[in-house]
GROMACS .gro file of N, CA and C in nm:
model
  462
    1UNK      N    1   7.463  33.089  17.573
    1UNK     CA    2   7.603  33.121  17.560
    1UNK      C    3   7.617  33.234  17.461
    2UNK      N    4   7.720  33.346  17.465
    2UNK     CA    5   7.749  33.461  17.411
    2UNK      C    6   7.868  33.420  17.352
    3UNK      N    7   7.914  33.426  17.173
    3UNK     CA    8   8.009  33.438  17.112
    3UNK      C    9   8.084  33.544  17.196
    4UNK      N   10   8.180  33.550  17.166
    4UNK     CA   11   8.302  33.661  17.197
    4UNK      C   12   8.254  33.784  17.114
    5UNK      N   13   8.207  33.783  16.999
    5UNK     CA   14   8.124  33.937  16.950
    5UNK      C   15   8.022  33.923  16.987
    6UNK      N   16   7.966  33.880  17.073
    6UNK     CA   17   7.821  33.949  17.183
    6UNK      C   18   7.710  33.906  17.079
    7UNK      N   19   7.693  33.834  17.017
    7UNK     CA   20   7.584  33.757  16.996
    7UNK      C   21   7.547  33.630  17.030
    8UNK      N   22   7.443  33.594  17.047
    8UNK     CA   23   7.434  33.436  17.068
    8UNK      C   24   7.494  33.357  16.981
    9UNK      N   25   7.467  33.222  17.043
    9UNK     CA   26   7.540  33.120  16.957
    9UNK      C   27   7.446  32.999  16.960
   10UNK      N   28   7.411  32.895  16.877
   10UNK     CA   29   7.331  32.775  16.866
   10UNK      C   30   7.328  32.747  17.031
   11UNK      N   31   7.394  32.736  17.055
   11UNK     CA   32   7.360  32.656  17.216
   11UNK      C   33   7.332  32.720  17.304
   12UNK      N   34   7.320  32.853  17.294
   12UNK     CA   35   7.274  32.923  17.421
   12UNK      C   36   7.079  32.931  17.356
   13UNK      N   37   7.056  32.879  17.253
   13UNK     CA   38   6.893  32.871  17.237
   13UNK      C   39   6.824  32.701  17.302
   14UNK      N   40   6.965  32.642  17.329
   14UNK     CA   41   6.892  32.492  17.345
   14UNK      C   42   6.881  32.506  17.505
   15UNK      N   43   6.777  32.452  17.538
   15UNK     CA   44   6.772  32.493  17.742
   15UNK      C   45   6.849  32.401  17.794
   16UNK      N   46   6.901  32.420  17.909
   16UNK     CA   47   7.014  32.345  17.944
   16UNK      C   48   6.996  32.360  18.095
   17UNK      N   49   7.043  32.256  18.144
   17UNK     CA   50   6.977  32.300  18.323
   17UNK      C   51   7.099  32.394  18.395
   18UNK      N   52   7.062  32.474  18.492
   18UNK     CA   53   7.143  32.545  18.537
   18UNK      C   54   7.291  32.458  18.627
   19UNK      N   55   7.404  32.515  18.612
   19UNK     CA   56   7.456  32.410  18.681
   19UNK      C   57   7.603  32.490  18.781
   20UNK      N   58   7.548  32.638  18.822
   20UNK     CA   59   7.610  32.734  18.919
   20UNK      C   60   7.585  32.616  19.052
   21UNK      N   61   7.735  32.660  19.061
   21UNK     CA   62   7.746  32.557  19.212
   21UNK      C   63   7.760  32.440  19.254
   22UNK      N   64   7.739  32.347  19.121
   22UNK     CA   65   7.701  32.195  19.108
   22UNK      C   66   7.836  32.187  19.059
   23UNK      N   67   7.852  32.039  19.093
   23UNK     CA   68   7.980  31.979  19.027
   23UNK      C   69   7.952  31.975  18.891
   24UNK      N   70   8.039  32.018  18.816
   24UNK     CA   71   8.022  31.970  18.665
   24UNK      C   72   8.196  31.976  18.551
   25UNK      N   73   8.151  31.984  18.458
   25UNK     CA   74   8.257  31.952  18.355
   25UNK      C   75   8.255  32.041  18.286
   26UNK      N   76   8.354  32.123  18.248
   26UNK     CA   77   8.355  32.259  18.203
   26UNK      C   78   8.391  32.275  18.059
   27UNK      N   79   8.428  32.246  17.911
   27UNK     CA   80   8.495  32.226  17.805
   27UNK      C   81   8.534  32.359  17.753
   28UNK      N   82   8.606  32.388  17.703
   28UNK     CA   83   8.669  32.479  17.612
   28UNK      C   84   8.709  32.415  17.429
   29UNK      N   85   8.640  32.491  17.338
   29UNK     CA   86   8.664  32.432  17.228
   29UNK      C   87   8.764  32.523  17.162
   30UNK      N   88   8.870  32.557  17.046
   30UNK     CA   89   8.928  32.628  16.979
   30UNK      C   90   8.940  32.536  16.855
   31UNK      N   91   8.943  32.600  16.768
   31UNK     CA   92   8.932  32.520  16.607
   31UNK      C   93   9.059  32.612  16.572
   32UNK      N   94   9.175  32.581  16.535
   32UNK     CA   95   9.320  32.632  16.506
   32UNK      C   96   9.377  32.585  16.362
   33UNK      N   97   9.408  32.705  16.305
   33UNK     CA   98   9.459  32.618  16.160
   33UNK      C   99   9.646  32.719  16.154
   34UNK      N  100   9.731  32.662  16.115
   34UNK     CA  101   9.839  32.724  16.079
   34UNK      C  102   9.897  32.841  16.131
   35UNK      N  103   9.870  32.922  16.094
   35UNK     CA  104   9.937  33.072  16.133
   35UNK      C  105   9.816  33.138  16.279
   36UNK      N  106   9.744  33.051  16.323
   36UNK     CA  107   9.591  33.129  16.409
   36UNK      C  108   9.680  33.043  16.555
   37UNK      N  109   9.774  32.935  16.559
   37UNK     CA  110   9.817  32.909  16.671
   37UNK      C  111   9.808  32.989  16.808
   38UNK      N  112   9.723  32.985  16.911
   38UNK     CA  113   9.737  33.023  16.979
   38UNK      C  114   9.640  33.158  17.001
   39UNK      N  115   9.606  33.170  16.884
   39UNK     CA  116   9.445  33.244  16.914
   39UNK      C  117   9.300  33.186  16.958
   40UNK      N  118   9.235  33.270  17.036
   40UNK     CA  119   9.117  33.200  17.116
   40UNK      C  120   8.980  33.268  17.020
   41UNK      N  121   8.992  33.372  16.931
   41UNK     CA  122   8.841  33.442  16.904
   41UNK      C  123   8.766  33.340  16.858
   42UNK      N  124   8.787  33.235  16.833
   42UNK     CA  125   8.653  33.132  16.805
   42UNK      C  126   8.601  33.064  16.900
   43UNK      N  127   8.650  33.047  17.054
   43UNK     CA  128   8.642  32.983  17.087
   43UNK      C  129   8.506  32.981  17.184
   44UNK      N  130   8.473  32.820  17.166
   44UNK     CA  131   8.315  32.775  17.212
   44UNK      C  132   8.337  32.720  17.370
   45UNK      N  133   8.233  32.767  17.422
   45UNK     CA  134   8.215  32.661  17.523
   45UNK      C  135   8.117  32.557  17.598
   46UNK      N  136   8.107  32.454  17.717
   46UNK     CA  137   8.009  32.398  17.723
   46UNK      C  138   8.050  32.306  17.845
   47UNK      N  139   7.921  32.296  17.923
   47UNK     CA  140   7.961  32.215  18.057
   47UNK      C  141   7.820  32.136  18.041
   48UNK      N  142   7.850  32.050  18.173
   48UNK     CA  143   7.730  31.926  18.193
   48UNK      C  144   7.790  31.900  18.350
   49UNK      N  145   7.664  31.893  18.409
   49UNK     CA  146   7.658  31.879  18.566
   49UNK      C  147   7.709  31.738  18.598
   50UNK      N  148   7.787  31.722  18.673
   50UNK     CA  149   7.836  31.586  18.694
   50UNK      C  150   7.721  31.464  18.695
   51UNK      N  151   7.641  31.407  18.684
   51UNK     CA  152   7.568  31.355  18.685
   51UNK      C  153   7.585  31.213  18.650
   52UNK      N  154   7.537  31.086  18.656
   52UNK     CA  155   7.556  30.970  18.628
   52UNK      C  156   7.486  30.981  18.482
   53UNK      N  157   7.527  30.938  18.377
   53UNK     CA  158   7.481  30.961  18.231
   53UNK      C  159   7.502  31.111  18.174
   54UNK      N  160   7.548  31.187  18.206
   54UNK     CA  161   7.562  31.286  18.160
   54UNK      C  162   7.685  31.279  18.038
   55UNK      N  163   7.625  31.357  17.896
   55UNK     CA  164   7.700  31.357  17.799
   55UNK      C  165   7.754  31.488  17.767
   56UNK      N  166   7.874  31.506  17.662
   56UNK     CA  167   7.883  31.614  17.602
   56UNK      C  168   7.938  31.560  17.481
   57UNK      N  169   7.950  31.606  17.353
   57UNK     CA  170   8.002  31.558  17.251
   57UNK      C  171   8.079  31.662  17.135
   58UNK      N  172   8.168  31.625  17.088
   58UNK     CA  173   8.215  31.702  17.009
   58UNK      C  174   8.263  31.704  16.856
   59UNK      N  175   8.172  31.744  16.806
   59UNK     CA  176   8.247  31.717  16.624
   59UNK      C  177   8.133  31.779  16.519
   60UNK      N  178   8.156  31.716  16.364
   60UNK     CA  179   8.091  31.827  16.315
   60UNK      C  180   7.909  31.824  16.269
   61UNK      N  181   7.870  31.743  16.328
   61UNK     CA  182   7.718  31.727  16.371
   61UNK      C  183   7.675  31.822  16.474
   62UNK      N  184   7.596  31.959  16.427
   62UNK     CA  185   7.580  32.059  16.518
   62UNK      C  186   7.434  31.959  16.604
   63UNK      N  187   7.376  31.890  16.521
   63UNK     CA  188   7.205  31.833  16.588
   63UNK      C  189   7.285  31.742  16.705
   64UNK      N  190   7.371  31.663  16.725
   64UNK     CA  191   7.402  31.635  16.820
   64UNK      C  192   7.548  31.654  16.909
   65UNK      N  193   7.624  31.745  16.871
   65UNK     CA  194   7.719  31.762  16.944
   65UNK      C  195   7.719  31.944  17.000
   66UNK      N  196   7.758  31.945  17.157
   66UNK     CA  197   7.721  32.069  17.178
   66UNK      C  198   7.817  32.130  17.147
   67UNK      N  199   7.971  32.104  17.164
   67UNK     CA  200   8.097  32.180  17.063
   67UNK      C  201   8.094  32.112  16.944
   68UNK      N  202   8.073  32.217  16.825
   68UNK     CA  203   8.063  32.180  16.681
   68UNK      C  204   8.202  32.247  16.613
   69UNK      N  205   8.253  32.169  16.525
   69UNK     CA  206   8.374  32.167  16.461
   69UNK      C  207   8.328  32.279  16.299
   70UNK      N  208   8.401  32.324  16.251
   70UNK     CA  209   8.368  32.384  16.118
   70UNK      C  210   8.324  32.258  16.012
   71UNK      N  211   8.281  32.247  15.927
   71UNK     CA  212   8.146  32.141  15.867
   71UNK      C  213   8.275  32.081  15.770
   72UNK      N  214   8.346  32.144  15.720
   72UNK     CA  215   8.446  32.138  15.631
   72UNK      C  216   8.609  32.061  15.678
   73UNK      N  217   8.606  32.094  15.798
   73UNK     CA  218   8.701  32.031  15.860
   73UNK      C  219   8.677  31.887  15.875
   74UNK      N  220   8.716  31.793  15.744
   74UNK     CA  221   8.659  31.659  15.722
   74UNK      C  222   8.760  31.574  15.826
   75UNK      N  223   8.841  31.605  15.859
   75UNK     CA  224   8.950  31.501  15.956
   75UNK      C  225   8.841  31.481  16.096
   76UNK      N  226   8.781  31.572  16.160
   76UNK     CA  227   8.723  31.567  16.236
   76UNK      C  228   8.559  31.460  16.214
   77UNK      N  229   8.562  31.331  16.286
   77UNK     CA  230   8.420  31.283  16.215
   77UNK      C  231   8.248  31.366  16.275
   78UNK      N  232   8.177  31.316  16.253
   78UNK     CA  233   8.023  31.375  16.254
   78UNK      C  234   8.053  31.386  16.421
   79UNK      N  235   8.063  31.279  16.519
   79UNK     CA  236   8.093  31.291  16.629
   79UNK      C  237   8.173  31.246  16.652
   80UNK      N  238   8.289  31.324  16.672
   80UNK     CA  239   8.443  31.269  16.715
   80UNK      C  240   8.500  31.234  16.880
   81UNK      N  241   8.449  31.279  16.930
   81UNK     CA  242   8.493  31.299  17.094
   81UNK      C  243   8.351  31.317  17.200
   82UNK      N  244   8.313  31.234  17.306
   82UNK     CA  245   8.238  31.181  17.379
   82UNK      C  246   8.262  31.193  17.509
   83UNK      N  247   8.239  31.315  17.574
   83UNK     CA  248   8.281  31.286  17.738
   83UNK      C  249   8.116  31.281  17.791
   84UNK      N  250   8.167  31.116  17.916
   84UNK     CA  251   8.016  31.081  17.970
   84UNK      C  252   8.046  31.053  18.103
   85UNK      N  253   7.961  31.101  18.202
   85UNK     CA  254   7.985  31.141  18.305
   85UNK      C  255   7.961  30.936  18.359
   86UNK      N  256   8.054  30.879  18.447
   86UNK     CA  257   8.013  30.747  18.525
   86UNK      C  258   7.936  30.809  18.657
   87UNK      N  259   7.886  30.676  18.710
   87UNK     CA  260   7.805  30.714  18.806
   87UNK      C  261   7.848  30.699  18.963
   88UNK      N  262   7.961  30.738  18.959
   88UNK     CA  263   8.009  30.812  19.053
   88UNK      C  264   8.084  30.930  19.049
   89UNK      N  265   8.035  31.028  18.924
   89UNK     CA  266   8.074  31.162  18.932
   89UNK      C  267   8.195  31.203  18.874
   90UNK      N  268   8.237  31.082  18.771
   90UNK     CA  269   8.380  31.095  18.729
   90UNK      C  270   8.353  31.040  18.578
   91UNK      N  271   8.458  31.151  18.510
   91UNK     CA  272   8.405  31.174  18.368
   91UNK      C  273   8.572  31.080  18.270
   92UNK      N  274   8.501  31.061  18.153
   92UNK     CA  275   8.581  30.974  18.017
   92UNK      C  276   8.605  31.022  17.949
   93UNK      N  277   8.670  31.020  17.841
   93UNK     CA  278   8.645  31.082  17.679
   93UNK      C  279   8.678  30.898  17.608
   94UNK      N  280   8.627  30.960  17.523
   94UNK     CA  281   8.584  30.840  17.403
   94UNK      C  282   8.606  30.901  17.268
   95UNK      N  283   8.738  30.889  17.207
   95UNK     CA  284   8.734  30.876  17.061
   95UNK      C  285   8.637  30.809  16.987
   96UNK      N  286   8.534  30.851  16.917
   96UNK     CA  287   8.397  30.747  16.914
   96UNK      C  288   8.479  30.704  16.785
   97UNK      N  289   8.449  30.586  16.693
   97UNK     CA  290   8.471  30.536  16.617
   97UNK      C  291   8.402  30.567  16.490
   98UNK      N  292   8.425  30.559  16.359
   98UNK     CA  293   8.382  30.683  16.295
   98UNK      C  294   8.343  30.583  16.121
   99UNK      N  295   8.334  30.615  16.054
   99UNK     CA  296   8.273  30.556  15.946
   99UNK      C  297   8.408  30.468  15.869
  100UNK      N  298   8.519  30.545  15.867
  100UNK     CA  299   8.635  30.513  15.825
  100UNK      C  300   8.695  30.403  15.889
  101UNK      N  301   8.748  30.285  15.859
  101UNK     CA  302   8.838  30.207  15.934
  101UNK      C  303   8.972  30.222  15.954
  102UNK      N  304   9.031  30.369  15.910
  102UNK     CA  305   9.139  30.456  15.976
  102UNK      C  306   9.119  30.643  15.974
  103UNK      N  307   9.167  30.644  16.083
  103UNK     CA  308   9.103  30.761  16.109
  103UNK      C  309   9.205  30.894  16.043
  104UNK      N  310   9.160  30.986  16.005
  104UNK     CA  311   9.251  31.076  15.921
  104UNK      C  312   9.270  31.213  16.061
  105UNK      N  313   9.275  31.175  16.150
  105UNK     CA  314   9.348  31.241  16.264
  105UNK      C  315   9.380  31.165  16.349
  106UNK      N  316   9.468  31.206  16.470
  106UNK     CA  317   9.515  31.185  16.581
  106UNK      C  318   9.487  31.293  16.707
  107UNK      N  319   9.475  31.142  16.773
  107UNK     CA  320   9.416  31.242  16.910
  107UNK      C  321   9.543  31.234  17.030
  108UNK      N  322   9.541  31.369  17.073
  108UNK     CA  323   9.580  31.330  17.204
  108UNK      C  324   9.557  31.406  17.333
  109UNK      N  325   9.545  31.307  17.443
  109UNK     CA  326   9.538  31.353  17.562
  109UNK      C  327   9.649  31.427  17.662
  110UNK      N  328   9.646  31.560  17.667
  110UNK     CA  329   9.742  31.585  17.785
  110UNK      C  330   9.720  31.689  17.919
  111UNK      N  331   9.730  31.630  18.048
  111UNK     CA  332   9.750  31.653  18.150
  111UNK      C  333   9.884  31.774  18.134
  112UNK      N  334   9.826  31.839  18.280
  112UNK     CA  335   9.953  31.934  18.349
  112UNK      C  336  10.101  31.828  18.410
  113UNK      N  337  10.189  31.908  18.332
  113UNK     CA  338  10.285  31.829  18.373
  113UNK      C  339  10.376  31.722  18.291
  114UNK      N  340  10.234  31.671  18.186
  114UNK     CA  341  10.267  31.572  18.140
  114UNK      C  342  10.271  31.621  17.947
  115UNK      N  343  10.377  31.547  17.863
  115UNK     CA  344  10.406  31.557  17.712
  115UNK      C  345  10.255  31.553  17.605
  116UNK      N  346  10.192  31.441  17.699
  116UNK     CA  347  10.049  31.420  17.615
  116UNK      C  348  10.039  31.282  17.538
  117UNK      N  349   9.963  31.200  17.585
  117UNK     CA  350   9.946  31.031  17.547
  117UNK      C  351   9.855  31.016  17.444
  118UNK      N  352   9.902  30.959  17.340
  118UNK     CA  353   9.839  30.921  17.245
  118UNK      C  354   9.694  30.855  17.287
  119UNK      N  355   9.530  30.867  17.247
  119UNK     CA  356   9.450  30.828  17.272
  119UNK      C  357   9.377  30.752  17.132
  120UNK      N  358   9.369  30.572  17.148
  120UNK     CA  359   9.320  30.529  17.053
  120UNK      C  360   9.223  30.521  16.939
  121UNK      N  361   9.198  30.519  16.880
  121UNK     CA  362   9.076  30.534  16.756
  121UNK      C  363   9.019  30.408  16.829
  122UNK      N  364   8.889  30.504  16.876
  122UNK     CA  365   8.813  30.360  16.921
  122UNK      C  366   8.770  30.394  17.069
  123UNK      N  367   8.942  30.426  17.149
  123UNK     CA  368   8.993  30.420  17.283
  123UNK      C  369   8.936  30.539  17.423
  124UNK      N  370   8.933  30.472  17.539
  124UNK     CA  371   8.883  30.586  17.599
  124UNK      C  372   8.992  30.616  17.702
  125UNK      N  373   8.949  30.698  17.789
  125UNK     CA  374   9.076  30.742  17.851
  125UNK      C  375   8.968  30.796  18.012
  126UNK      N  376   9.025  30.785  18.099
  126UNK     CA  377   8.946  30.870  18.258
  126UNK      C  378   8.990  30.994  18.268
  127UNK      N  379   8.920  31.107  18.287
  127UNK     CA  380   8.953  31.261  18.332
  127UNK      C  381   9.013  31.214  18.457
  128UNK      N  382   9.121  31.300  18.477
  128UNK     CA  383   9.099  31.305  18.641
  128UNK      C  384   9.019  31.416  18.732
  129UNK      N  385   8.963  31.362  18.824
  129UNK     CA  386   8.864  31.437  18.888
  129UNK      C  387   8.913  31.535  18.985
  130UNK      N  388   8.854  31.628  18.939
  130UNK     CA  389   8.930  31.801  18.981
  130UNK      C  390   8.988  31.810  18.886
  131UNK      N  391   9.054  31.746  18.805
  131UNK     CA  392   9.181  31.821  18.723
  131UNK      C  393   9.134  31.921  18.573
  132UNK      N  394   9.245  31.931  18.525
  132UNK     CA  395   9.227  31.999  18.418
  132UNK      C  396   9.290  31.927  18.336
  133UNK      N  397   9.293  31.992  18.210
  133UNK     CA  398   9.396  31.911  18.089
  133UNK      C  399   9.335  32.007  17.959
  134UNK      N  400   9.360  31.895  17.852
  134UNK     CA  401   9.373  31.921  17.713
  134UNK      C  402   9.322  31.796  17.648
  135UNK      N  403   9.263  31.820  17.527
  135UNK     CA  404   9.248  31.698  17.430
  135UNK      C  405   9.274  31.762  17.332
  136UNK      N  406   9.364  31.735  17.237
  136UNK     CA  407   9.380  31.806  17.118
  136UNK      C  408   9.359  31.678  16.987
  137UNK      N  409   9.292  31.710  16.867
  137UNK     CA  410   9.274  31.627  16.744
  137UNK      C  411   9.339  31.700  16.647
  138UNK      N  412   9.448  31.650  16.592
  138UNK     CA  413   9.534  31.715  16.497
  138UNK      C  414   9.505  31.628  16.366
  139UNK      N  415   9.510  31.705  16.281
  139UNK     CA  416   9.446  31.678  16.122
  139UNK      C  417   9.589  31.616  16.037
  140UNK      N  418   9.599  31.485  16.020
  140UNK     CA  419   9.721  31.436  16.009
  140UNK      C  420   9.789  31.473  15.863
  141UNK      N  421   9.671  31.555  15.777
  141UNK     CA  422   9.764  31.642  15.664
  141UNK      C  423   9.765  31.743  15.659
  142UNK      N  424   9.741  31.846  15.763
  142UNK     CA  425   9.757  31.953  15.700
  142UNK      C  426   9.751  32.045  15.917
  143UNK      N  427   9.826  32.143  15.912
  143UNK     CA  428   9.878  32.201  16.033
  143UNK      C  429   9.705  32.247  16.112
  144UNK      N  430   9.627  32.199  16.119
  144UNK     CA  431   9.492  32.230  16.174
  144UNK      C  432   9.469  32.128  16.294
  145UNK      N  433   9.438  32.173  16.382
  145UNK     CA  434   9.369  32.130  16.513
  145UNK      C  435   9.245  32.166  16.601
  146UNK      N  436   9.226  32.069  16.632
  146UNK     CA  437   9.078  32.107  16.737
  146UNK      C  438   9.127  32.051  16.850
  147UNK      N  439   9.137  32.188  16.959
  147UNK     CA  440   9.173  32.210  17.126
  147UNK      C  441   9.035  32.185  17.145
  148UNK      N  442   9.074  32.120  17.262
  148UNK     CA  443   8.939  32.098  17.350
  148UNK      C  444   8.984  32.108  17.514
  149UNK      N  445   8.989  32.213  17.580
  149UNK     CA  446   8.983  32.178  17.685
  149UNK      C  447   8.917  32.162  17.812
  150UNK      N  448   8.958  32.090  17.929
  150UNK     CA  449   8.865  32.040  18.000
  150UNK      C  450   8.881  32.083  18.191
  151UNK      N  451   8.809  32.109  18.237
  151UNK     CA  452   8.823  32.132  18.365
  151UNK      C  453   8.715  32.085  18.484
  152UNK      N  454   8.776  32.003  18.519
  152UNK     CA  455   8.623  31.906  18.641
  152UNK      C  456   8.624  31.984  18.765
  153UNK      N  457   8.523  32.069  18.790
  153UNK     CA  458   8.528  32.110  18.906
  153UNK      C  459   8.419  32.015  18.987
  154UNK      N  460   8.506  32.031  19.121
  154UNK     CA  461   8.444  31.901  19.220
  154UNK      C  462   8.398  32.014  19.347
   0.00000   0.00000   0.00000
């Protein structure tokens, strides 16, 4: 994978199987703080072939999550967000549960169309298959968010 200034990035050195043509799960990451609303220059990306067990993960553990959060952005946990492919080709997210027994963000899920549903600490939720959407984790003190978005091509 190529940053937006044309250098590599950690994950375009890890091998990854090719997945042109194959069903898979497409993510979009943006890390947003205050006045950057709505700007994309950070933004990461990362797919996984539809597959039965197939993972992707997201937060600020670069050794195991392939969208990594800024290290400092403590609202976000080590691995915050978990999409795993079931084995019939249809993908989850999973607020993973985190060291804290309350979580210092909020997540939420939103679909086209739709305001955006609160998703539990803990809680998982079904992609819909083909669709697109949003997962956004908003930092419950201070105007910072992590966009994540998602697109299942079938």
């Amino acid at each position: 994978m190529t940053r937006p200034d044309g250098r590599a990035g950690a994950a375009a050195v890890r091998a990854r199987p090719d997945t042109r043509g194959a069903h898979v799960l497409e993510l979009t990451m943006a890390s947003v703080s205050g006045t950057e609303a709505g700007a994309t220059a950070g933004m990461l990306m990362a797919d996984a072939p539809s597959e039965a067990g197939a993972v992707l993960r997201v937060g600020r553990d670069r050794s195991v999550c392939r969208l990594a959060t800024p290290e400092d952005w403590l609202f976000v946990s080590r691995v915050h967000l978990e999409f795993r492919c079931g084995p019939a080709g249809t993908w989850q997210v999973t607020w993973v549960r985190g060291s804290q027994p309350d979580p210092s963000s909020e997540v939420r899920l939103v679909l086209p169309g739709e305001s955006g549903r609160a998703l539990p600490y803990g809680g998982a939720a079904p992609l819909p298959r083909g669709g697109a959407g949003e997962i956004v984790v908003q930092d419950r003190t201070s105007p910072r968010s992590v966009n994540v978005g998602f697109y299942h091509e079938v």
